[in-house]
Amino acid sequence: MAISLLGGGAAQPADNTSDIIKNTTTATFVADVIEASRKVPVIVDFWAQWCGPCKQLTPILEKVVRASKGKARLVKMNIDEHPEVAGQLQIQSIPAVFAFSQGQPVDGFMGALPESQVKAFVDRLIGPDADDVAGIEEAQRVFDEGDIAGAAQLYGAVLKNDRENVDAIGGLSKCYVRLGDLTRAEQVLSMAPPAKQTAEAYLSAKAALELARKAEPLADTAPLEQAIAANPRDWDARFKLALALVAKGKREAALDHLFEIVRKDRGWNDDAARQQLVELFEAWGPKDPLTQAGRQRLSSILFA
């Protein structure tokens, strides 16, 4: 791909390279795209006046790029007036979008896309906001320390900056689960766009919500504890007690009860205890120390 040759040595850096959205020509492509992309990712929209889908896509691109607040730029090129670059990129149909970074094309797509997919494309290009990453890490630390309200505030601050941040959505939903407000937890979880509903943070929060719904009717643990004291092999009571303990944040005690069932009667209720352990590990996430230790413990029991 001979993009670097376009415009030759005659191209001069444009005075307006700080513009977020601009039009370009064959003569200014090197300055507007290649050189500019060494400072910030540049998205190039190849279009033509006669192209109906182009007229749908371009306003979406402009909106999403403006929302990036300078973290990406948009350069538009009319291929009828300036066909050379499109020819070098072997563009067969439009709209065609190419993203450049550090002077090289790094991503792209053909055809008109809905705003959600365009935003995902731009988000992938610019990467996570450093402040948001730090906010998520701090929120998780505070959550792990037991300050659920404080964690919720930190996750909420990230969502003010990026309403589709799936890590913040999942984290805030878990905060509401821990606070017992399952309705709010579900509402927050519904904020995740479909394209991000396969993310680990979303799946973990969804599993935590489903688990909390199971445990909700089991708030009073005294009758369950009495039943187990009378009959240690009352697996149904032990299973329900484990769910109730999870809801109260007593996770290690809950694991002990489930492991007791798996160890003494592995096939009870169609393998319900083992399946519940797997669901817990999914809800807590693979990085949680209890998930890691619990999976090792489960393996040692199953393959002993």
Short mmCIF file of C-alpha atoms in Angstrom, two decimals:
data_model
loop_
_atom_site.label_atom_id
_atom_site.label_comp_id
_atom_site.label_asym_id
_atom_site.label_seq_id
_atom_site.Cartn_x
_atom_site.Cartn_y
_atom_site.Cartn_z
CA MET A 1 0.00 0.00 0.00
CA ALA A 2 1.70 3.19 -1.23
CA ILE A 3 -0.18 5.70 0.89
CA SER A 4 3.01 7.33 2.12
CA LEU A 5 3.82 8.44 -1.44
CA LEU A 6 0.66 10.42 -1.96
CA GLY A 7 1.34 14.10 -2.22
CA GLY A 8 5.08 13.44 -2.38
CA GLY A 9 7.46 15.83 -0.68
CA ALA A 10 5.36 18.84 -1.62
CA ALA A 11 2.74 18.26 1.05
CA GLN A 12 3.03 20.77 3.87
CA PRO A 13 1.61 20.32 7.34
CA ALA A 14 -1.75 22.02 7.44
CA ASP A 15 -2.26 24.92 9.79
CA ASN A 16 -5.59 23.47 10.93
CA THR A 17 -4.54 19.95 11.91
CA SER A 18 -6.24 20.56 15.24
CA ASP A 19 -9.61 20.58 13.50
CA ILE A 20 -11.66 17.60 14.62
CA ILE A 21 -13.58 17.30 11.33
CA LYS A 22 -12.35 18.47 7.94
CA ASN A 23 -12.34 17.75 4.21
CA THR A 24 -9.18 16.67 2.43
CA THR A 25 -7.78 16.38 -1.09
CA THR A 26 -5.16 14.22 -2.75
CA ALA A 27 -2.62 17.01 -2.26
CA THR A 28 -3.32 17.44 1.46
CA PHE A 29 -3.97 13.78 2.37
CA VAL A 30 -0.47 13.22 3.76
CA ALA A 31 -0.70 16.19 6.10
CA ASP A 32 -4.37 15.72 7.05
CA VAL A 33 -4.23 11.96 7.60
CA ILE A 34 -0.78 10.36 7.56
CA GLU A 35 1.05 13.01 9.56
CA ALA A 36 -1.92 13.94 11.75
CA SER A 37 -2.44 10.30 12.73
CA ARG A 38 0.95 10.29 14.43
CA LYS A 39 -0.59 12.51 17.11
CA VAL A 40 -4.19 11.24 17.27
CA PRO A 41 -6.14 8.53 15.39
CA VAL A 42 -7.67 9.81 12.14
CA ILE A 43 -10.80 8.32 10.57
CA VAL A 44 -11.17 8.80 6.83
CA ASP A 45 -14.66 8.80 5.32
CA PHE A 46 -14.59 8.07 1.58
CA TRP A 47 -17.85 9.30 0.05
CA ALA A 48 -19.53 10.76 -3.06
CA GLN A 49 -22.42 13.11 -3.61
CA TRP A 50 -24.52 10.45 -5.38
CA CYS A 51 -24.11 7.89 -2.54
CA GLY A 52 -27.27 7.60 -0.43
CA PRO A 53 -25.76 5.45 2.36
CA CYS A 54 -22.89 7.96 2.62
CA LYS A 55 -25.39 10.66 3.53
CA GLN A 56 -26.68 8.41 6.32
CA LEU A 57 -23.24 7.46 7.66
CA THR A 58 -21.36 10.77 7.57
CA PRO A 59 -23.56 12.58 10.15
CA ILE A 60 -23.18 9.61 12.48
CA LEU A 61 -19.41 9.65 12.09
CA GLU A 62 -19.36 13.39 12.78
CA LYS A 63 -21.48 13.00 15.92
CA VAL A 64 -19.38 10.17 17.35
CA VAL A 65 -16.07 11.85 16.57
CA ARG A 66 -17.22 15.12 18.15
CA ALA A 67 -18.25 13.15 21.24
CA SER A 68 -14.69 11.81 21.49
CA LYS A 69 -13.62 15.36 22.41
CA GLY A 70 -10.49 15.40 20.32
CA LYS A 71 -9.37 11.82 20.94
CA ALA A 72 -10.04 11.07 17.26
CA ARG A 73 -10.42 13.15 14.10
CA LEU A 74 -12.56 12.72 11.02
CA VAL A 75 -11.30 13.52 7.52
CA LYS A 76 -13.74 13.33 4.60
CA MET A 77 -12.66 12.65 1.02
CA ASN A 78 -14.93 12.93 -2.03
CA ILE A 79 -13.74 10.10 -4.29
CA ASP A 80 -15.26 11.64 -7.42
CA GLU A 81 -13.17 14.77 -7.00
CA HIS A 82 -10.13 12.96 -5.56
CA PRO A 83 -10.05 9.31 -6.72
CA GLU A 84 -6.33 8.60 -6.30
CA VAL A 85 -6.28 7.57 -2.62
CA ALA A 86 -9.39 5.41 -2.97
CA GLY A 87 -7.68 3.69 -5.91
CA GLN A 88 -4.56 2.94 -3.89
CA LEU A 89 -6.69 1.53 -1.08
CA GLN A 90 -8.55 -0.58 -3.67
CA ILE A 91 -11.92 0.69 -2.50
CA GLN A 92 -14.65 -1.00 -4.54
CA SER A 93 -17.74 0.52 -2.93
CA ILE A 94 -18.70 3.36 -0.64
CA PRO A 95 -19.19 4.44 2.03
CA ALA A 96 -15.78 3.16 3.04
CA VAL A 97 -14.15 4.13 6.32
CA PHE A 98 -10.48 3.67 7.18
CA ALA A 99 -8.81 4.47 10.48
CA PHE A 100 -5.18 5.58 10.55
CA SER A 101 -2.80 5.58 13.49
CA GLN A 102 0.93 6.29 13.50
CA GLY A 103 0.79 6.88 9.76
CA GLN A 104 -0.72 3.49 8.89
CA PRO A 105 -4.25 2.17 8.22
CA VAL A 106 -5.22 0.04 11.24
CA ASP A 107 -8.94 -0.64 10.93
CA GLY A 108 -11.96 0.05 8.77
CA PHE A 109 -15.38 -0.97 7.54
CA MET A 110 -17.59 -0.75 4.45
CA GLY A 111 -21.20 0.37 4.25
CA ALA A 112 -23.42 2.39 6.54
CA LEU A 113 -23.52 1.21 10.17
CA PRO A 114 -25.84 2.20 13.03
CA GLU A 115 -24.54 4.67 15.58
CA SER A 116 -23.88 1.99 18.22
CA GLN A 117 -21.52 0.12 15.90
CA VAL A 118 -19.80 3.31 14.76
CA LYS A 119 -19.23 4.26 18.40
CA ALA A 120 -17.82 0.81 19.11
CA PHE A 121 -15.47 1.25 16.14
CA VAL A 122 -14.24 4.62 17.43
CA ASP A 123 -13.97 3.38 21.02
CA ARG A 124 -11.83 0.48 19.82
CA LEU A 125 -9.62 2.91 17.92
CA ILE A 126 -9.02 5.42 20.72
CA GLY A 127 -8.85 2.86 23.52
CA PRO A 128 -10.11 3.31 27.08
CA ASP A 129 -9.88 6.69 28.74
CA ALA A 130 -7.02 6.68 31.25
CA ASP A 131 -9.15 8.43 33.87
CA ASP A 132 -11.94 5.89 33.39
CA VAL A 133 -9.53 2.98 33.75
CA ALA A 134 -8.20 4.47 36.98
CA GLY A 135 -11.74 5.09 38.19
CA ILE A 136 -12.76 1.48 37.52
CA GLU A 137 -9.71 0.15 39.34
CA GLU A 138 -10.35 2.39 42.34
CA ALA A 139 -14.05 1.46 42.41
CA GLN A 140 -13.17 -2.24 42.42
CA ARG A 141 -10.69 -1.74 45.25
CA VAL A 142 -13.28 0.14 47.32
CA PHE A 143 -15.91 -2.52 46.56
CA ASP A 144 -13.54 -5.30 47.68
CA GLU A 145 -12.95 -3.42 50.93
CA GLY A 146 -16.68 -3.44 51.60
CA ASP A 147 -17.48 0.23 50.94
CA ILE A 148 -20.30 -0.51 48.51
CA ALA A 149 -21.79 3.00 48.54
CA GLY A 150 -18.37 4.50 47.84
CA ALA A 151 -17.79 2.07 44.97
CA ALA A 152 -21.19 2.94 43.52
CA GLN A 153 -20.25 6.63 43.48
CA LEU A 154 -17.00 5.90 41.67
CA TYR A 155 -18.68 3.69 39.07
CA GLY A 156 -21.33 6.39 38.59
CA ALA A 157 -18.63 8.99 37.96
CA VAL A 158 -17.21 6.86 35.15
CA LEU A 159 -20.68 6.44 33.63
CA LYS A 160 -21.15 10.22 33.54
CA ASN A 161 -18.18 10.35 31.21
CA ASP A 162 -19.05 7.20 29.23
CA ARG A 163 -22.60 5.88 29.56
CA GLU A 164 -21.70 2.67 27.73
CA ASN A 165 -18.65 1.72 29.80
CA VAL A 166 -19.47 -1.92 30.41
CA ASP A 167 -17.02 -2.28 33.32
CA ALA A 168 -18.76 0.58 35.14
CA ILE A 169 -22.20 -0.77 34.25
CA GLY A 170 -21.35 -4.21 35.58
CA GLY A 171 -19.69 -2.80 38.68
CA LEU A 172 -22.55 -0.46 39.55
CA SER A 173 -25.08 -3.24 39.00
CA LYS A 174 -23.14 -5.44 41.45
CA CYS A 175 -23.19 -2.60 43.98
CA TYR A 176 -26.98 -2.52 43.85
CA VAL A 177 -27.08 -6.29 44.12
CA ARG A 178 -24.95 -6.11 47.26
CA LEU A 179 -27.20 -3.34 48.63
CA GLY A 180 -30.26 -5.52 47.99
CA ASP A 181 -31.82 -3.23 45.37
CA LEU A 182 -32.28 -5.79 42.62
CA THR A 183 -34.62 -3.56 40.60
CA ARG A 184 -31.97 -0.85 40.30
CA ALA A 185 -29.36 -3.50 39.56
CA GLU A 186 -31.39 -4.73 36.62
CA GLN A 187 -32.01 -1.19 35.38
CA VAL A 188 -28.29 -0.43 35.38
CA LEU A 189 -27.49 -3.68 33.62
CA SER A 190 -29.97 -2.80 30.86
CA MET A 191 -27.78 0.21 30.01
CA ALA A 192 -25.22 -2.07 28.35
CA PRO A 193 -25.53 -1.98 24.56
CA PRO A 194 -26.11 -5.37 22.87
CA ALA A 195 -22.60 -5.37 21.40
CA LYS A 196 -21.10 -5.31 24.91
CA GLN A 197 -23.31 -7.95 26.51
CA THR A 198 -20.71 -10.65 25.98
CA ALA A 199 -18.12 -8.76 28.05
CA GLU A 200 -16.88 -10.39 31.24
CA ALA A 201 -18.08 -7.49 33.41
CA TYR A 202 -21.63 -7.75 32.03
CA LEU A 203 -21.85 -11.54 32.33
CA SER A 204 -20.48 -11.46 35.86
CA ALA A 205 -22.99 -8.82 36.96
CA LYS A 206 -25.85 -10.70 35.28
CA ALA A 207 -24.86 -13.90 37.09
CA ALA A 208 -24.67 -12.00 40.39
CA LEU A 209 -28.16 -10.59 39.83
CA GLU A 210 -29.63 -13.99 39.00
CA LEU A 211 -27.96 -15.45 42.06
CA ALA A 212 -29.38 -12.71 44.28
CA ARG A 213 -32.87 -13.42 42.97
CA LYS A 214 -32.47 -17.05 44.01
CA ALA A 215 -31.32 -16.06 47.48
CA GLU A 216 -33.88 -13.29 48.05
CA PRO A 217 -36.55 -15.50 49.67
CA LEU A 218 -33.95 -17.01 52.05
CA ALA A 219 -33.14 -14.00 54.21
CA ASP A 220 -33.83 -15.82 57.49
CA THR A 221 -31.08 -18.40 57.91
CA ALA A 222 -31.98 -19.61 61.40
CA PRO A 223 -34.44 -22.35 60.30
CA LEU A 224 -31.92 -23.62 57.75
CA GLU A 225 -29.13 -23.75 60.33
CA GLN A 226 -31.40 -25.61 62.74
CA ALA A 227 -32.30 -28.15 60.04
CA ILE A 228 -28.62 -28.81 59.29
CA ALA A 229 -27.81 -29.14 62.99
CA ALA A 230 -30.51 -31.80 63.28
CA ASN A 231 -29.45 -33.56 60.07
CA PRO A 232 -26.04 -32.69 58.55
CA ARG A 233 -27.06 -34.54 55.39
CA ASP A 234 -30.07 -32.31 54.76
CA TRP A 235 -28.65 -31.22 51.44
CA ASP A 236 -31.64 -29.08 50.51
CA ALA A 237 -31.29 -26.98 53.66
CA ARG A 238 -27.52 -26.79 53.22
CA PHE A 239 -27.91 -25.67 49.59
CA LYS A 240 -30.43 -22.97 50.51
CA LEU A 241 -28.24 -21.81 53.37
CA ALA A 242 -25.31 -21.43 50.96
CA LEU A 243 -27.39 -19.14 48.75
CA ALA A 244 -28.50 -17.10 51.74
CA LEU A 245 -24.91 -16.73 52.95
CA VAL A 246 -23.79 -15.50 49.55
CA ALA A 247 -26.49 -12.83 49.67
CA LYS A 248 -25.15 -11.74 53.08
CA GLY A 249 -21.61 -11.52 51.75
CA LYS A 250 -20.42 -14.60 53.67
CA ARG A 251 -18.91 -16.20 50.60
CA GLU A 252 -16.38 -18.56 52.16
CA ALA A 253 -19.00 -20.10 54.45
CA ALA A 254 -21.30 -20.53 51.45
CA LEU A 255 -18.57 -22.35 49.53
CA ASP A 256 -17.94 -24.67 52.45
CA HIS A 257 -21.58 -25.81 52.44
CA LEU A 258 -21.63 -26.39 48.69
CA PHE A 259 -18.34 -28.27 48.74
CA GLU A 260 -19.70 -30.45 51.55
CA ILE A 261 -22.58 -31.47 49.30
CA VAL A 262 -20.29 -32.18 46.34
CA ARG A 263 -17.89 -34.17 48.51
CA LYS A 264 -20.54 -36.30 50.28
CA ASP A 265 -23.24 -36.65 47.59
CA ARG A 266 -21.92 -35.40 44.25
CA GLY A 267 -25.00 -36.34 42.24
CA TRP A 268 -27.57 -34.81 44.60
CA ASN A 269 -30.39 -33.00 42.79
CA ASP A 270 -28.83 -33.54 39.36
CA ASP A 271 -25.45 -32.12 40.35
CA ALA A 272 -27.03 -28.91 41.68
CA ALA A 273 -24.23 -28.06 44.13
CA ARG A 274 -21.46 -28.27 41.55
CA GLN A 275 -23.52 -26.24 39.08
CA GLN A 276 -24.12 -23.62 41.76
CA LEU A 277 -20.41 -23.40 42.45
CA VAL A 278 -19.76 -22.76 38.77
CA GLU A 279 -22.43 -20.05 38.78
CA LEU A 280 -20.81 -18.41 41.80
CA PHE A 281 -17.41 -18.37 40.12
CA GLU A 282 -18.96 -16.78 37.04
CA ALA A 283 -20.68 -14.13 39.18
CA TRP A 284 -17.47 -13.29 41.05
CA GLY A 285 -15.29 -13.26 37.95
CA PRO A 286 -12.11 -15.19 37.10
CA LYS A 287 -9.78 -12.72 38.87
CA ASP A 288 -11.47 -13.04 42.26
CA PRO A 289 -9.20 -14.92 44.70
CA LEU A 290 -12.14 -17.01 45.94
CA THR A 291 -12.96 -18.00 42.36
CA GLN A 292 -9.39 -19.12 41.73
CA ALA A 293 -9.10 -21.01 45.00
CA GLY A 294 -12.61 -22.44 44.64
CA ARG A 295 -11.97 -23.80 41.17
CA GLN A 296 -8.83 -25.55 42.38
CA ARG A 297 -10.73 -26.97 45.33
CA LEU A 298 -13.54 -28.19 43.10
CA SER A 299 -11.11 -29.86 40.72
CA SER A 300 -9.38 -31.66 43.58
CA ILE A 301 -12.74 -33.06 44.74
CA LEU A 302 -14.02 -34.05 41.30
CA PHE A 303 -10.80 -35.69 40.13
CA ALA A 304 -9.69 -37.21 43.41
#
